PDB file of C-alpha atoms in Angstrom:
ATOM      1  CA  GLY A   1       0.000   0.000   0.000  1.00 80.00           C
ATOM      2  CA  ASN A   2       0.890   3.658  -0.103  1.00 86.00           C
ATOM      3  CA  SER A   3       3.086   5.027   2.649  1.00 91.00           C
ATOM      4  CA  VAL A   4       5.050   8.101   3.660  1.00 95.00           C
ATOM      5  CA  THR A   5       8.263   8.109   5.664  1.00 96.00           C
ATOM      6  CA  GLN A   6       9.634  11.322   7.110  1.00 94.00           C
ATOM      7  CA  MET A   7      12.621  11.991   9.253  1.00 88.00           C
ATOM      8  CA  GLU A   8      12.168  11.471  12.936  1.00 84.00           C
ATOM      9  CA  GLY A   9      12.277  14.462  15.180  1.00 85.00           C
ATOM     10  CA  PRO A  10      12.444  16.420  17.150  1.00 94.00           C
ATOM     11  CA  VAL A  11      14.509  18.941  15.228  1.00 96.00           C
ATOM     12  CA  THR A  12      15.904  21.927  17.120  1.00 97.00           C
ATOM     13  CA  LEU A  13      17.436  24.855  15.269  1.00 97.00           C
ATOM     14  CA  SER A  14      18.562  28.377  16.002  1.00 97.00           C
ATOM     15  CA  GLU A  15      16.805  31.282  14.320  1.00 97.00           C
ATOM     16  CA  GLU A  16      18.040  31.918  10.749  1.00 97.00           C
ATOM     17  CA  ALA A  17      19.365  28.362  10.372  1.00 97.00           C
ATOM     18  CA  PHE A  18      18.685  26.262   7.264  1.00 98.00           C
ATOM     19  CA  LEU A  19      15.955  23.653   7.566  1.00 97.00           C
ATOM     20  CA  THR A  20      15.565  20.339   5.783  1.00 97.00           C
ATOM     21  CA  ILE A  21      12.957  17.755   6.704  1.00 98.00           C
ATOM     22  CA  ASN A  22      13.247  14.617   4.606  1.00 97.00           C
ATOM     23  CA  CYS A  23      10.204  12.855   3.192  1.00 98.00           C
ATOM     24  CA  THR A  24      10.076   9.782   0.956  1.00 97.00           C
ATOM     25  CA  TYR A  25       7.051   7.941  -0.277  1.00 96.00           C
ATOM     26  CA  THR A  26       5.876   4.626  -1.674  1.00 94.00           C
ATOM     27  CA  ALA A  27       2.904   4.720  -4.008  1.00 90.00           C
ATOM     28  CA  THR A  28       1.357   3.056  -6.988  1.00 83.00           C
ATOM     29  CA  GLY A  29       1.009   5.468  -9.835  1.00 80.00           C
ATOM     30  CA  TYR A  30       1.748   9.152  -9.482  1.00 83.00           C
ATOM     31  CA  PRO A  31       0.346  10.662  -6.312  1.00 90.00           C
ATOM     32  CA  SER A  32      -0.018  14.303  -5.349  1.00 91.00           C
ATOM     33  CA  LEU A  33       2.283  15.322  -2.490  1.00 94.00           C
ATOM     34  CA  PHE A  34       1.705  17.746   0.361  1.00 95.00           C
ATOM     35  CA  TRP A  35       3.291  19.328   3.394  1.00 97.00           C
ATOM     36  CA  TYR A  36       0.945  20.251   6.233  1.00 96.00           C
ATOM     37  CA  VAL A  37       1.862  22.213   9.359  1.00 96.00           C
ATOM     38  CA  GLN A  38       0.287  21.930  12.802  1.00 94.00           C
ATOM     39  CA  TYR A  39       0.821  24.683  15.378  1.00 93.00           C
ATOM     40  CA  PRO A  40       0.415  23.743  19.047  1.00 87.00           C
ATOM     41  CA  GLY A  41      -3.154  22.859  19.971  1.00 82.00           C
ATOM     42  CA  GLU A  42      -4.504  23.435  16.468  1.00 86.00           C
ATOM     43  CA  GLY A  43      -5.600  21.498  13.416  1.00 88.00           C
ATOM     44  CA  LEU A  44      -3.484  21.082  10.307  1.00 92.00           C
ATOM     45  CA  GLN A  45      -2.965  23.712   7.621  1.00 93.00           C
ATOM     46  CA  LEU A  46      -1.795  23.040   4.100  1.00 93.00           C
ATOM     47  CA  LEU A  47       1.681  24.522   3.683  1.00 96.00           C
ATOM     48  CA  LEU A  48       2.440  23.562   0.078  1.00 96.00           C
ATOM     49  CA  LYS A  49       1.706  20.963  -2.553  1.00 94.00           C
ATOM     50  CA  ALA A  50       2.982  19.465  -5.799  1.00 94.00           C
ATOM     51  CA  THR A  51       0.858  17.458  -8.164  1.00 90.00           C
ATOM     52  CA  LYS A  52       3.347  16.043 -10.672  1.00 90.00           C
ATOM     53  CA  ALA A  53       7.004  15.162 -11.047  1.00 92.00           C
ATOM     54  CA  ASP A  54       9.475  18.096 -10.950  1.00 95.00           C
ATOM     55  CA  ASP A  55       6.808  20.470  -9.612  1.00 95.00           C
ATOM     56  CA  LYS A  56       8.059  22.750  -6.853  1.00 97.00           C
ATOM     57  CA  GLY A  57       5.631  23.797  -4.161  1.00 96.00           C
ATOM     58  CA  SER A  58       6.420  26.935  -2.188  1.00 97.00           C
ATOM     59  CA  ASN A  59       4.813  29.051   0.511  1.00 97.00           C
ATOM     60  CA  LYS A  60       6.005  31.345   3.327  1.00 95.00           C
ATOM     61  CA  GLY A  61       9.646  30.715   2.400  1.00 97.00           C
ATOM     62  CA  PHE A  62       9.258  26.922   2.467  1.00 98.00           C
ATOM     63  CA  GLU A  63       9.912  24.849  -0.657  1.00 98.00           C
ATOM     64  CA  ALA A  64       9.660  21.213  -1.698  1.00 98.00           C
ATOM     65  CA  THR A  65      10.285  19.573  -5.080  1.00 98.00           C
ATOM     66  CA  TYR A  66       8.502  16.434  -6.282  1.00 97.00           C
ATOM     67  CA  ARG A  67      11.314  14.037  -7.222  1.00 96.00           C
ATOM     68  CA  LYS A  68       9.921  10.960  -8.947  1.00 93.00           C
ATOM     69  CA  GLU A  69      13.321   9.324  -9.461  1.00 94.00           C
ATOM     70  CA  THR A  70      14.071   9.334  -5.732  1.00 95.00           C
ATOM     71  CA  THR A  71      10.398   9.228  -4.597  1.00 96.00           C
ATOM     72  CA  SER A  72      11.088  12.191  -2.343  1.00 97.00           C
ATOM     73  CA  PHE A  73       9.519  15.501  -1.365  1.00 98.00           C
ATOM     74  CA  HIS A  74      11.928  17.110   1.103  1.00 98.00           C
ATOM     75  CA  LEU A  75      10.872  20.322   2.847  1.00 98.00           C
ATOM     76  CA  GLU A  76      13.412  23.176   2.970  1.00 98.00           C
ATOM     77  CA  LYS A  77      13.600  26.722   4.278  1.00 98.00           C
ATOM     78  CA  GLY A  78      16.624  28.933   4.020  1.00 97.00           C
ATOM     79  CA  SER A  79      16.212  30.859   7.270  1.00 96.00           C
ATOM     80  CA  VAL A  80      13.814  29.666   9.957  1.00 97.00           C
ATOM     81  CA  GLN A  81      12.060  31.879  12.483  1.00 97.00           C
ATOM     82  CA  VAL A  82      10.803  31.199  15.990  1.00 96.00           C
ATOM     83  CA  SER A  83       7.270  31.338  14.579  1.00 96.00           C
ATOM     84  CA  ASP A  84       8.036  28.295  12.385  1.00 97.00           C
ATOM     85  CA  SER A  85       8.063  26.084  15.471  1.00 97.00           C
ATOM     86  CA  ALA A  86       5.406  23.465  14.771  1.00 96.00           C
ATOM     87  CA  VAL A  87       4.895  19.871  13.685  1.00 95.00           C
ATOM     88  CA  TYR A  88       5.282  19.249   9.953  1.00 96.00           C
ATOM     89  CA  PHE A  89       3.544  16.398   8.145  1.00 96.00           C
ATOM     90  CA  CYS A  90       4.321  15.037   4.719  1.00 96.00           C
ATOM     91  CA  ALA A  91       1.351  13.431   2.952  1.00 94.00           C
ATOM     92  CA  LEU A  92       0.320  11.919  -0.347  1.00 92.00           C
ATOM     93  CA  LYS A  93      -2.983  11.543  -2.135  1.00 89.00           C
ATOM     94  CA  GLU A  94      -3.673   8.825  -4.632  1.00 80.00           C
ATOM     95  CA  ARG A  95      -4.582  10.091  -8.065  1.00 71.00           C
ATOM     96  CA  GLY A  96      -8.172   9.221  -8.875  1.00 66.00           C
ATOM     97  CA  GLY A  97     -10.140   6.818  -6.723  1.00 61.00           C
ATOM     98  CA  SER A  98     -10.728   7.881  -3.136  1.00 65.00           C
ATOM     99  CA  GLU A  99      -9.707  11.219  -1.708  1.00 69.00           C
ATOM    100  CA  LYS A 100      -7.728   9.650   1.112  1.00 79.00           C
ATOM    101  CA  LEU A 101      -4.587  11.334   2.374  1.00 88.00           C
ATOM    102  CA  VAL A 102      -1.768   9.152   3.707  1.00 90.00           C
ATOM    103  CA  PHE A 103       0.349  10.967   6.301  1.00 92.00           C
ATOM    104  CA  GLY A 104       3.841  10.545   7.626  1.00 93.00           C
ATOM    105  CA  LYS A 105       4.300  10.491  11.393  1.00 92.00           C
ATOM    106  CA  GLY A 106       5.208  14.152  11.648  1.00 94.00           C
ATOM    107  CA  THR A 107       8.404  16.001  12.559  1.00 95.00           C
ATOM    108  CA  LYS A 108       8.415  18.438  15.434  1.00 95.00           C
ATOM    109  CA  LEU A 109      10.496  21.555  14.791  1.00 97.00           C
ATOM    110  CA  THR A 110      11.583  23.913  17.550  1.00 97.00           C
ATOM    111  CA  VAL A 111      13.344  27.143  16.617  1.00 97.00           C
ATOM    112  CA  ASN A 112      15.183  28.952  19.386  1.00 97.00           C
ATOM    113  CA  PRO A 113      15.900  32.699  19.335  1.00 95.00           C
TER     114      PRO A 113
ATOM    115  CA  ASP B   1     -16.356  33.324   7.821  1.00 62.00           C
ATOM    116  CA  GLY B   2     -16.105  29.842   6.285  1.00 70.00           C
ATOM    117  CA  GLY B   3     -14.485  26.930   8.002  1.00 92.00           C
ATOM    118  CA  ILE B   4     -14.797  23.776  10.032  1.00 95.00           C
ATOM    119  CA  THR B   5     -15.894  23.770  13.632  1.00 95.00           C
ATOM    120  CA  GLN B   6     -15.376  20.949  16.084  1.00 96.00           C
ATOM    121  CA  SER B   7     -16.855  20.944  19.520  1.00 90.00           C
ATOM    122  CA  PRO B   8     -16.019  20.684  22.267  1.00 91.00           C
ATOM    123  CA  LYS B   9     -12.259  21.327  22.308  1.00 92.00           C
ATOM    124  CA  TYR B  10     -11.800  19.060  25.343  1.00 94.00           C
ATOM    125  CA  LEU B  11     -14.023  16.133  26.259  1.00 94.00           C
ATOM    126  CA  PHE B  12     -13.835  13.809  29.240  1.00 94.00           C
ATOM    127  CA  ARG B  13     -15.708  10.533  29.558  1.00 91.00           C
ATOM    128  CA  LYS B  14     -15.767   7.481  31.735  1.00 91.00           C
ATOM    129  CA  GLU B  15     -14.830   4.118  30.287  1.00 90.00           C
ATOM    130  CA  GLY B  16     -17.823   2.234  28.907  1.00 90.00           C
ATOM    131  CA  GLN B  17     -19.687   5.324  27.721  1.00 91.00           C
ATOM    132  CA  ASN B  18     -20.302   6.189  24.095  1.00 93.00           C
ATOM    133  CA  VAL B  19     -19.428   9.751  23.137  1.00 94.00           C
ATOM    134  CA  THR B  20     -20.202  11.758  19.985  1.00 95.00           C
ATOM    135  CA  LEU B  21     -17.829  14.350  18.563  1.00 96.00           C
ATOM    136  CA  SER B  22     -19.290  17.132  16.477  1.00 96.00           C
ATOM    137  CA  CYS B  23     -17.952  18.359  13.123  1.00 97.00           C
ATOM    138  CA  GLU B  24     -19.665  21.057  11.061  1.00 97.00           C
ATOM    139  CA  GLN B  25     -18.471  22.801   7.906  1.00 97.00           C
ATOM    140  CA  ASN B  26     -19.888  25.743   5.980  1.00 96.00           C
ATOM    141  CA  LEU B  27     -17.532  25.440   3.011  1.00 94.00           C
ATOM    142  CA  ASN B  28     -20.114  23.594   0.889  1.00 93.00           C
ATOM    143  CA  HIS B  29     -17.654  20.716   0.622  1.00 92.00           C
ATOM    144  CA  ASP B  30     -18.845  17.300  -0.521  1.00 91.00           C
ATOM    145  CA  ALA B  31     -16.217  15.203   1.252  1.00 92.00           C
ATOM    146  CA  MET B  32     -15.550  14.956   4.975  1.00 94.00           C
ATOM    147  CA  TYR B  33     -13.064  12.937   7.011  1.00 95.00           C
ATOM    148  CA  TRP B  34     -12.243  11.903  10.547  1.00 97.00           C
ATOM    149  CA  TYR B  35      -8.656  11.321  11.663  1.00 96.00           C
ATOM    150  CA  ARG B  36      -7.165  10.226  14.922  1.00 96.00           C
ATOM    151  CA  GLN B  37      -3.828  11.651  16.059  1.00 93.00           C
ATOM    152  CA  ASP B  38      -1.650   9.945  18.661  1.00 91.00           C
ATOM    153  CA  PRO B  39       1.814  11.113  19.745  1.00 82.00           C
ATOM    154  CA  GLY B  40       4.485   9.873  17.346  1.00 77.00           C
ATOM    155  CA  GLN B  41       1.978   8.165  15.053  1.00 80.00           C
ATOM    156  CA  GLY B  42       0.854  10.901  12.737  1.00 84.00           C
ATOM    157  CA  LEU B  43      -2.740  10.944  11.542  1.00 91.00           C
ATOM    158  CA  ARG B  44      -4.750   7.826  10.847  1.00 92.00           C
ATOM    159  CA  LEU B  45      -8.009   7.834   8.900  1.00 93.00           C
ATOM    160  CA  ILE B  46     -11.052   6.565  10.782  1.00 96.00           C
ATOM    161  CA  TYR B  47     -13.947   7.177   8.360  1.00 96.00           C
ATOM    162  CA  TYR B  48     -14.614   9.328   5.341  1.00 94.00           C
ATOM    163  CA  SER B  49     -17.644  10.407   3.367  1.00 94.00           C
ATOM    164  CA  GLN B  50     -17.542  11.612  -0.214  1.00 90.00           C
ATOM    165  CA  ILE B  51     -21.232  12.463  -0.425  1.00 91.00           C
ATOM    166  CA  VAL B  52     -24.290  12.774   1.778  1.00 94.00           C
ATOM    167  CA  ASN B  53     -25.751   9.482   3.023  1.00 95.00           C
ATOM    168  CA  ASP B  54     -22.598   7.565   2.108  1.00 94.00           C
ATOM    169  CA  PHE B  55     -19.416   6.831   4.028  1.00 95.00           C
ATOM    170  CA  GLN B  56     -16.523   4.376   4.000  1.00 94.00           C
ATOM    171  CA  LYS B  57     -14.281   2.881   6.630  1.00 95.00           C
ATOM    172  CA  GLY B  58     -10.761   4.160   6.859  1.00 93.00           C
ATOM    173  CA  ASP B  59      -7.760   2.350   8.265  1.00 90.00           C
ATOM    174  CA  ILE B  60      -8.866   2.205  11.905  1.00 94.00           C
ATOM    175  CA  ALA B  61     -12.690   2.162  11.888  1.00 96.00           C
ATOM    176  CA  GLU B  62     -13.184  -0.481  14.578  1.00 96.00           C
ATOM    177  CA  GLY B  63     -14.975   0.927  17.622  1.00 96.00           C
ATOM    178  CA  TYR B  64     -16.187   4.034  15.786  1.00 97.00           C
ATOM    179  CA  SER B  65     -19.359   4.943  13.899  1.00 97.00           C
ATOM    180  CA  VAL B  66     -20.399   7.915  11.772  1.00 98.00           C
ATOM    181  CA  SER B  67     -23.405   9.333   9.969  1.00 97.00           C
ATOM    182  CA  ARG B  68     -23.733  11.804   7.108  1.00 97.00           C
ATOM    183  CA  GLU B  69     -27.344  12.916   6.990  1.00 97.00           C
ATOM    184  CA  LYS B  70     -26.507  16.497   6.020  1.00 97.00           C
ATOM    185  CA  LYS B  71     -23.790  17.894   3.807  1.00 96.00           C
ATOM    186  CA  GLU B  72     -22.591  20.205   6.583  1.00 97.00           C
ATOM    187  CA  SER B  73     -22.323  17.668   9.369  1.00 98.00           C
ATOM    188  CA  PHE B  74     -20.290  14.493   9.962  1.00 98.00           C
ATOM    189  CA  PRO B  75     -20.500  13.431  13.627  1.00 98.00           C
ATOM    190  CA  LEU B  76     -18.225  10.696  14.968  1.00 97.00           C
ATOM    191  CA  THR B  77     -19.313   8.371  17.767  1.00 97.00           C
ATOM    192  CA  VAL B  78     -16.600   6.725  19.805  1.00 96.00           C
ATOM    193  CA  THR B  79     -18.191   3.590  21.195  1.00 94.00           C
ATOM    194  CA  SER B  80     -17.308   1.588  24.268  1.00 89.00           C
ATOM    195  CA  ALA B  81     -15.849  -1.031  21.895  1.00 88.00           C
ATOM    196  CA  GLN B  82     -12.928   1.255  21.053  1.00 89.00           C
ATOM    197  CA  LYS B  83     -10.082  -0.096  23.161  1.00 89.00           C
ATOM    198  CA  ASN B  84      -7.921   3.034  23.367  1.00 91.00           C
ATOM    199  CA  PRO B  85     -10.192   6.020  22.764  1.00 93.00           C
ATOM    200  CA  THR B  86      -8.038   8.693  24.400  1.00 95.00           C
ATOM    201  CA  ALA B  87      -6.616  10.733  21.513  1.00 95.00           C
ATOM    202  CA  PHE B  88      -6.817  13.970  19.545  1.00 94.00           C
ATOM    203  CA  TYR B  89      -9.541  13.763  16.887  1.00 96.00           C
ATOM    204  CA  LEU B  90      -9.405  15.891  13.751  1.00 95.00           C
ATOM    205  CA  CYS B  91     -12.175  16.455  11.241  1.00 96.00           C
ATOM    206  CA  ALA B  92     -11.444  17.630   7.703  1.00 95.00           C
ATOM    207  CA  SER B  93     -13.318  18.418   4.525  1.00 94.00           C
ATOM    208  CA  SER B  94     -12.521  18.840   0.867  1.00 90.00           C
ATOM    209  CA  ALA B  95     -14.387  19.950  -2.211  1.00 87.00           C
ATOM    210  CA  GLY B  96     -14.443  16.366  -3.430  1.00 71.00           C
ATOM    211  CA  ARG B  97     -13.030  14.359  -6.255  1.00 65.00           C
ATOM    212  CA  ASP B  98      -9.822  15.770  -7.723  1.00 63.00           C
ATOM    213  CA  SER B  99      -9.604  18.534  -5.150  1.00 66.00           C
ATOM    214  CA  TYR B 100      -6.168  18.863  -3.644  1.00 68.00           C
ATOM    215  CA  GLU B 101      -6.626  20.443  -0.273  1.00 82.00           C
ATOM    216  CA  GLN B 102      -8.232  19.108   2.849  1.00 88.00           C
ATOM    217  CA  TYR B 103      -9.253  21.762   5.354  1.00 91.00           C
ATOM    218  CA  PHE B 104      -8.941  20.788   8.998  1.00 93.00           C
ATOM    219  CA  GLY B 105     -10.900  21.757  12.063  1.00 95.00           C
ATOM    220  CA  PRO B 106      -9.194  22.706  15.352  1.00 93.00           C
ATOM    221  CA  GLY B 107      -9.637  19.199  16.814  1.00 94.00           C
ATOM    222  CA  THR B 108     -11.207  17.660  19.910  1.00 95.00           C
ATOM    223  CA  ARG B 109      -9.058  16.131  22.614  1.00 94.00           C
ATOM    224  CA  LEU B 110     -10.918  13.179  24.120  1.00 95.00           C
ATOM    225  CA  THR B 111      -9.818  11.706  27.438  1.00 95.00           C
ATOM    226  CA  VAL B 112     -11.430   8.506  28.663  1.00 92.00           C
ATOM    227  CA  THR B 113     -10.690   7.320  32.191  1.00 91.00           C
TER     228      THR B 113
END
């Protein structure tokens, strides 16, 4: 079945550091890929998405590129802020069929001033 | 102000009692979902509904039940048959087939003692 594997946390960085959170996936066909963010005590918000190979999703300084050859969708940000502290989830959606999202286990990021 | 509401934010119940979690959306979305979130396990799909009066089991449906009598509402009942009901429950909705984004509610934290 489809699955998503993302790097285990927690990740702790200083403000203005470079962030990478690795995400790889296993899927039949060509899924759409997503990064969601969850701030403490809240639901999830879509951060960015990519729907086909080589697409780059970007939002709020975060980027991720859909790499079909390595089945990866790593999240990056050049300079993190304290306000980026949250849990980040990588997810995929099967193309066609049901609308189910398959999530990774989440990576908790803490950014210190 | 469109969105998804879940109530209450915190819910406490005694073991052996059924409890119903509310989820309402005013986004005119066709599809709705229930996820369970446990520490270190990401989100797991309990039930989903792609249209009124129809729903399907997700990956961990045992011990849960749902109904979808109205487009706006998708209540989840946690029954006494659910062995480990204490968790954070998230409701989501999407426009339906081929839509990319799921919108999440703020969640309900259920504690059963």
